[in-house]
Short mmCIF file of C-alpha atoms (C1' of nucleotides) in Angstrom, two decimals:
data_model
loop_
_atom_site.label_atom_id
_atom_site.label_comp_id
_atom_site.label_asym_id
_atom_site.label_seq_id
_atom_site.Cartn_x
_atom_site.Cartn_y
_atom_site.Cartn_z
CA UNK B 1 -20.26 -11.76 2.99
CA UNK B 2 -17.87 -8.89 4.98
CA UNK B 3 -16.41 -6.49 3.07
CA UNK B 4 -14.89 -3.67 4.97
CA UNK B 5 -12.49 -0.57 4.25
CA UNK B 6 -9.21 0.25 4.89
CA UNK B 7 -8.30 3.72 6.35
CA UNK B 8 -7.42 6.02 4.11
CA UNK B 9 -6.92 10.02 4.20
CA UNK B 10 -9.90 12.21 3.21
CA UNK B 11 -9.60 13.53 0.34
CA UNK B 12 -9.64 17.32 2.01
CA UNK B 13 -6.70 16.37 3.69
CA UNK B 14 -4.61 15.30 1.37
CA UNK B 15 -2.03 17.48 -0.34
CA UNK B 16 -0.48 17.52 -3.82
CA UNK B 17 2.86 16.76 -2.29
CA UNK B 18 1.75 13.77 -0.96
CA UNK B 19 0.15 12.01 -4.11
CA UNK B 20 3.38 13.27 -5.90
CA UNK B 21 5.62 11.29 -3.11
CA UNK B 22 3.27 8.09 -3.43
CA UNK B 23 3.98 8.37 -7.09
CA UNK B 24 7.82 9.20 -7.13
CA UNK B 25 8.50 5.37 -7.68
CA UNK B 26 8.89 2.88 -10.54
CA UNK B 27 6.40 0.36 -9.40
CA UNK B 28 4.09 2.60 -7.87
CA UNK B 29 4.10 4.75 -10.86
CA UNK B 30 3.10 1.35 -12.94
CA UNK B 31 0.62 0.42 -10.49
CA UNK B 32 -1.25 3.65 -10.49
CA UNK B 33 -0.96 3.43 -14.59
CA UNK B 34 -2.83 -0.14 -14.44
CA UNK B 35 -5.43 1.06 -11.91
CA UNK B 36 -6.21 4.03 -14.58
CA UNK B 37 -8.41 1.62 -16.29
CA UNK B 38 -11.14 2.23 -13.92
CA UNK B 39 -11.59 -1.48 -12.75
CA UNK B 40 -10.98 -2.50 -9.13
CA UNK B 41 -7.36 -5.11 -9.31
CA UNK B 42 -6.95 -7.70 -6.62
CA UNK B 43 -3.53 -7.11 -4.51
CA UNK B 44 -2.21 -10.54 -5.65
CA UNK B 45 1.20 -10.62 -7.04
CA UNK B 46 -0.17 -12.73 -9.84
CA UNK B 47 -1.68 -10.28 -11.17
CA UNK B 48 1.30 -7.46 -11.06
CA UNK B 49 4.05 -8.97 -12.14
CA UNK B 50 6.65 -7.03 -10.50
CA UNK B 51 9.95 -8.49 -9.33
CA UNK B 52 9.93 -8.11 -5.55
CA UNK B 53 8.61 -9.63 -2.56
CA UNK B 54 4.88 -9.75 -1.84
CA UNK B 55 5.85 -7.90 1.48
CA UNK B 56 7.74 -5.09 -0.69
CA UNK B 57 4.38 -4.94 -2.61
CA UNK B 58 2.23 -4.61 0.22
CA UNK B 59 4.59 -1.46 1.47
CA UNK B 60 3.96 0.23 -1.93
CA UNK B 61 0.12 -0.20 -1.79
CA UNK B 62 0.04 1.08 1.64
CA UNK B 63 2.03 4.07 0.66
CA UNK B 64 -0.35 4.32 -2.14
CA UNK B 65 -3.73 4.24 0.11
CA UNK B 66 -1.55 6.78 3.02
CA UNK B 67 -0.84 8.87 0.28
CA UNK B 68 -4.41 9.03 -0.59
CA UNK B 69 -4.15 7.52 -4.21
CA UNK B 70 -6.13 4.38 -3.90
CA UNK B 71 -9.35 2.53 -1.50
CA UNK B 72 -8.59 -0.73 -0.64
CA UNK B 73 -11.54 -3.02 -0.05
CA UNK B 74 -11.56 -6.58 2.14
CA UNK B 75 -13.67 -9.18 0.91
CA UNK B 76 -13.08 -12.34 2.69
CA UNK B 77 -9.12 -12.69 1.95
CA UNK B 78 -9.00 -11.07 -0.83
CA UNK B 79 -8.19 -7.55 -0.75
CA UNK B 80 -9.53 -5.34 -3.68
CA UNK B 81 -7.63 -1.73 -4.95
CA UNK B 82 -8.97 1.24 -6.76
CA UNK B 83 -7.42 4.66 -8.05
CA UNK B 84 -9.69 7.07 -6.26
CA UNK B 85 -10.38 8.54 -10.09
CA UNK B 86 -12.99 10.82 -9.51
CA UNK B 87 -11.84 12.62 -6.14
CA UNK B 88 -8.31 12.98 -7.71
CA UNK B 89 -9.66 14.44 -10.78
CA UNK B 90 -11.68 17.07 -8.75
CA UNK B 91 -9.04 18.10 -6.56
CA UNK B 92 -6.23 17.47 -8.42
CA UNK B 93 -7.41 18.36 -12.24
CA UNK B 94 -5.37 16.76 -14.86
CA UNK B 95 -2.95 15.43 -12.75
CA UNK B 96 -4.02 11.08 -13.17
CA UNK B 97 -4.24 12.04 -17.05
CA UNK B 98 -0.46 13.35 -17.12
CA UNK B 99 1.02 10.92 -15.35
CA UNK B 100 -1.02 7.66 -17.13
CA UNK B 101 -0.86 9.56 -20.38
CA UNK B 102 2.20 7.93 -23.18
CA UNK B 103 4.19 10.91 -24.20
CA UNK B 104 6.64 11.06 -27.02
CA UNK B 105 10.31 9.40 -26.24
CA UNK P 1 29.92 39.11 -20.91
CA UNK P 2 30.03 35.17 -20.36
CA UNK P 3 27.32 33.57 -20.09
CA UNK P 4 27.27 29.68 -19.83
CA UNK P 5 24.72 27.11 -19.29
CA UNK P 6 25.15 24.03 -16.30
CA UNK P 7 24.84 20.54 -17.27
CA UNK P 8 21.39 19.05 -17.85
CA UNK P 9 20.01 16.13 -19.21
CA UNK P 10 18.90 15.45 -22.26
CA UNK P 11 14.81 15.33 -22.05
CA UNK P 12 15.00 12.69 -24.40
CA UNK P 13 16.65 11.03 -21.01
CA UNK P 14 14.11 11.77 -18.87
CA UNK P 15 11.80 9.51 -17.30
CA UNK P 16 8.63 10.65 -15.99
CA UNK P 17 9.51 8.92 -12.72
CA UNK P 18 12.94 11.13 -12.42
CA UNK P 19 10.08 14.54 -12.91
CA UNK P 20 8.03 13.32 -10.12
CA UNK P 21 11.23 12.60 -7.75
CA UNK P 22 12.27 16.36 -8.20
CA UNK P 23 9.20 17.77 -7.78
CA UNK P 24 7.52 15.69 -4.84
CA UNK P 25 9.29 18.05 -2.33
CA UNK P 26 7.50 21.03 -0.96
CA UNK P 27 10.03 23.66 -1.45
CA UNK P 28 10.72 22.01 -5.09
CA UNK P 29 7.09 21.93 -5.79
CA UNK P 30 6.50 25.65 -4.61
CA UNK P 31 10.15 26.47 -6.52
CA UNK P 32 8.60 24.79 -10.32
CA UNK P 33 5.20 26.42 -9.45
CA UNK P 34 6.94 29.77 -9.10
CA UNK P 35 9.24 29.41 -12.05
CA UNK P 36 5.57 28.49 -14.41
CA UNK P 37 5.37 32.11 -14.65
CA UNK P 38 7.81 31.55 -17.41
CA UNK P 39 10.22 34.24 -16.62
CA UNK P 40 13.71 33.50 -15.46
CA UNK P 41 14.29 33.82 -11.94
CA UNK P 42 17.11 34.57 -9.87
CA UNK P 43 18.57 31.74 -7.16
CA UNK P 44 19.19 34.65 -4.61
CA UNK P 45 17.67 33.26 -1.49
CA UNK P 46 16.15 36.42 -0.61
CA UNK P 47 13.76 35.99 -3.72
CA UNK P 48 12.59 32.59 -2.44
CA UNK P 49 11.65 33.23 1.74
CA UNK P 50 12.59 29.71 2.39
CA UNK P 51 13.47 29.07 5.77
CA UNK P 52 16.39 27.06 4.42
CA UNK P 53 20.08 27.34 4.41
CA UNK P 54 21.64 28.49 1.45
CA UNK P 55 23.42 25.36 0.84
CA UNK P 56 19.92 23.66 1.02
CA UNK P 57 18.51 25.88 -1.32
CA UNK P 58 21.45 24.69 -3.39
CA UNK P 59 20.37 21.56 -3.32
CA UNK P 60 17.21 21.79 -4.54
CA UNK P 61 18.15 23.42 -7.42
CA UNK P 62 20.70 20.84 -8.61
CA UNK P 63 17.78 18.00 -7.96
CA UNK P 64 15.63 19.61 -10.28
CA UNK P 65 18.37 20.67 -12.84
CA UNK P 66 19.34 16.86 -12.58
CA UNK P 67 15.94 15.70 -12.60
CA UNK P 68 15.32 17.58 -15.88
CA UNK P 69 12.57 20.07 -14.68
CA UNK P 70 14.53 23.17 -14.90
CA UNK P 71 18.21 24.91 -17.14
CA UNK P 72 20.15 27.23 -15.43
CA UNK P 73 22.38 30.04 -17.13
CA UNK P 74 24.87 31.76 -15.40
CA UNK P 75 25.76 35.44 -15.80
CA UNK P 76 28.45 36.78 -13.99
CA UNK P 77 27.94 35.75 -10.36
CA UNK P 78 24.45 35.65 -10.55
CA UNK P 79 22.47 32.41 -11.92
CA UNK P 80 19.07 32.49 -13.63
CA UNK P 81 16.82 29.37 -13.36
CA UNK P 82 14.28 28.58 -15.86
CA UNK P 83 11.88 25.81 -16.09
CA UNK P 84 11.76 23.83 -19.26
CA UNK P 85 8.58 24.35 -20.25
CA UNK P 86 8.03 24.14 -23.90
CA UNK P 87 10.06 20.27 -23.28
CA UNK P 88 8.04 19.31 -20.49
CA UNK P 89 4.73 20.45 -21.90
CA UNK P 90 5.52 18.41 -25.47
CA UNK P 91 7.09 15.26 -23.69
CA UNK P 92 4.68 14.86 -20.13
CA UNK P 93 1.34 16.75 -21.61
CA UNK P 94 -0.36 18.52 -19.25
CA UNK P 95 1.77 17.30 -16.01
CA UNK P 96 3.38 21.03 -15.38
CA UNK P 97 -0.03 22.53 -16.03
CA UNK P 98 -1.45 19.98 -13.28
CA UNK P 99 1.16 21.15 -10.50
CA UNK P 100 0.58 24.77 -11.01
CA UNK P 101 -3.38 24.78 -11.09
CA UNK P 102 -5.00 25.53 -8.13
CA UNK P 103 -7.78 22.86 -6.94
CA UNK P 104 -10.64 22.85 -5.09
CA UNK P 105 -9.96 22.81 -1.38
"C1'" DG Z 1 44.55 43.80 -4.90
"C1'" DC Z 2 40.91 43.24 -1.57
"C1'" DG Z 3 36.70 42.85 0.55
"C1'" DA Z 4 31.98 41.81 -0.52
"C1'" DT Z 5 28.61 39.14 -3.12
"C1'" DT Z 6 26.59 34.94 -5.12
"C1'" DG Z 7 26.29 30.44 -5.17
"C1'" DT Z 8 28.41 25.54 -5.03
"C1'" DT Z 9 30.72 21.75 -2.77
"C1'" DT Z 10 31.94 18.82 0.90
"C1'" DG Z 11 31.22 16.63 5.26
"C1'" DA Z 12 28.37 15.17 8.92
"C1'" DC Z 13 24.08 13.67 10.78
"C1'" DA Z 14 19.43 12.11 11.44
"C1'" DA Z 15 15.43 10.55 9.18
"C1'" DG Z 16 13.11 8.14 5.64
"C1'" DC Z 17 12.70 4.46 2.36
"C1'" DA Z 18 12.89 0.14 -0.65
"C1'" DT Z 19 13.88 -4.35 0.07
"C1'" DC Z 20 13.84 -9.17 1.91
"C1'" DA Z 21 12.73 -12.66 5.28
"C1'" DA Z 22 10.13 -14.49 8.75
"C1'" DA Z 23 6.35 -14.33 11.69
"C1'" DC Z 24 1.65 -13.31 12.11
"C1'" DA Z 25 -3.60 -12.99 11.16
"C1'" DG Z 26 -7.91 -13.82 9.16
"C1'" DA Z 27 -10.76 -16.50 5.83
"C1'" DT Z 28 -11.64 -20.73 3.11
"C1'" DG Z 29 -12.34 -25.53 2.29
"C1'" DC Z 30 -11.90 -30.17 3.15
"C1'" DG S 1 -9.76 -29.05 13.37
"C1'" DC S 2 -6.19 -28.27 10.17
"C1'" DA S 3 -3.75 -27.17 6.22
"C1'" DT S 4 -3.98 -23.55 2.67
"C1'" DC S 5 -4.41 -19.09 0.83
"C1'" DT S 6 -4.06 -14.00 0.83
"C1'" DG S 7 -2.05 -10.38 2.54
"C1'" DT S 8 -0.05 -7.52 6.61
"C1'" DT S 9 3.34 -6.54 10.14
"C1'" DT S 10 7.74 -6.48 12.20
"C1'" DG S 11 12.66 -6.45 12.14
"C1'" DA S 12 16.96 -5.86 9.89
"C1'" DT S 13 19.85 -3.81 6.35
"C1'" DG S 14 21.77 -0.67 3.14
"C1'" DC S 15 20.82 3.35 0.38
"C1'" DT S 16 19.02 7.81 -0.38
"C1'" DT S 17 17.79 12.35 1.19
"C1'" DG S 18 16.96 16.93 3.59
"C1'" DT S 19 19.39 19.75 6.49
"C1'" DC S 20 23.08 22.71 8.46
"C1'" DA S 21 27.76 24.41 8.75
"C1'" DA S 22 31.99 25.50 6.98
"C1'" DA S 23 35.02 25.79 3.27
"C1'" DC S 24 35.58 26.90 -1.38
"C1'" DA S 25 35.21 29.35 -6.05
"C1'" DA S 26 34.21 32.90 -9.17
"C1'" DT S 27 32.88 37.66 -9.98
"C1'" DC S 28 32.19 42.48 -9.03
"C1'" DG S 29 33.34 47.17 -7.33
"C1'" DC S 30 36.20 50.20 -5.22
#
DNA sequence: GCGATTGTTTGACAAGCATCAAACAGATGC
DNA sequence: GCATCTGTTTGATGCTTGTCAAACAATCGC
């Protein structure tokens, strides 16, 4: 059983400005929300919902994992995403809550 | 004395999404982070040290007017930009407070 | 009125981005 | 081995965006 990771930024590196780019989009914004839950989501577009290409999704998780929001973990061919929770929370305090958070319409 | 106020949009109108658009820009960001002082601040380039042109400074005003982070008033020939706090504070809890804290290096 | 000040608007340009489609790559299972 | 499954990569396309430069607009002070 392999399981490997994909690059992704440390966390020292990575600047406010960048999460708040990887976030600045509809379905990236929703995908982050789902993520919140804590629980690792396979990639598959099954399981999203979202009304584009798989190729258009795999852009937007990349963009994600550049912009140092999630891990991505391969398991055989299946490829396995998390919200980096507890890094963003340190460096970036309060920032996950606000933006998963319902506010008033 | 005239004083008048540019169009904004209603923050009943604003998405989250349209926030994080405006503000995931580095001169934006460093603008809203300047303006959470509360106090009104002038547009005058010279109070900003941007190495931008005026016109681009401009520009990033109007995108986070439009984007509903921030009202401007004008006075005379001198405009005052504000950010919205008390809206942004009751509608996306905690999100201004999140770009304006400083985190952990 | 006239020049100076403050800021916007318009036009042009290069870079970036969201999207789809098709090709590719690795793993699984028969 | 071979078809299938999961997901990435590459290429193309149209839209958006950050930037500068120049023109414009409104106000102030003399």
């Amino acid at each position: 059983m392999t399981s490997a990771e994909y690059p992704a930024p440390e966390m020292s590196e990575v600047q406010l400005v960048d999460i708040l780019r990887a976030v600045a989009d509809p379905i990236r914004l929703e995908i982050v929300r789902v993520l919140a839950d804590g629980e690792p989501h396979s990639k598959h577009e099954d399981e999203w919902g979202f009304d584009v290409h798989k190729s258009t999704l795999s852009h937007h998780f990349k963009a994600l994992r550049e912009g140092g929001v999630t891990l991505t973990t391969v398991s055989g061919r299946t490829h396995v995403i998390q919200l980096r929770r507890r890094e963003l929370d340190k460096k970036f305090p309060g920032l996950i809550d606000a933006l998963v958070t319902e506010g008033p319409s």
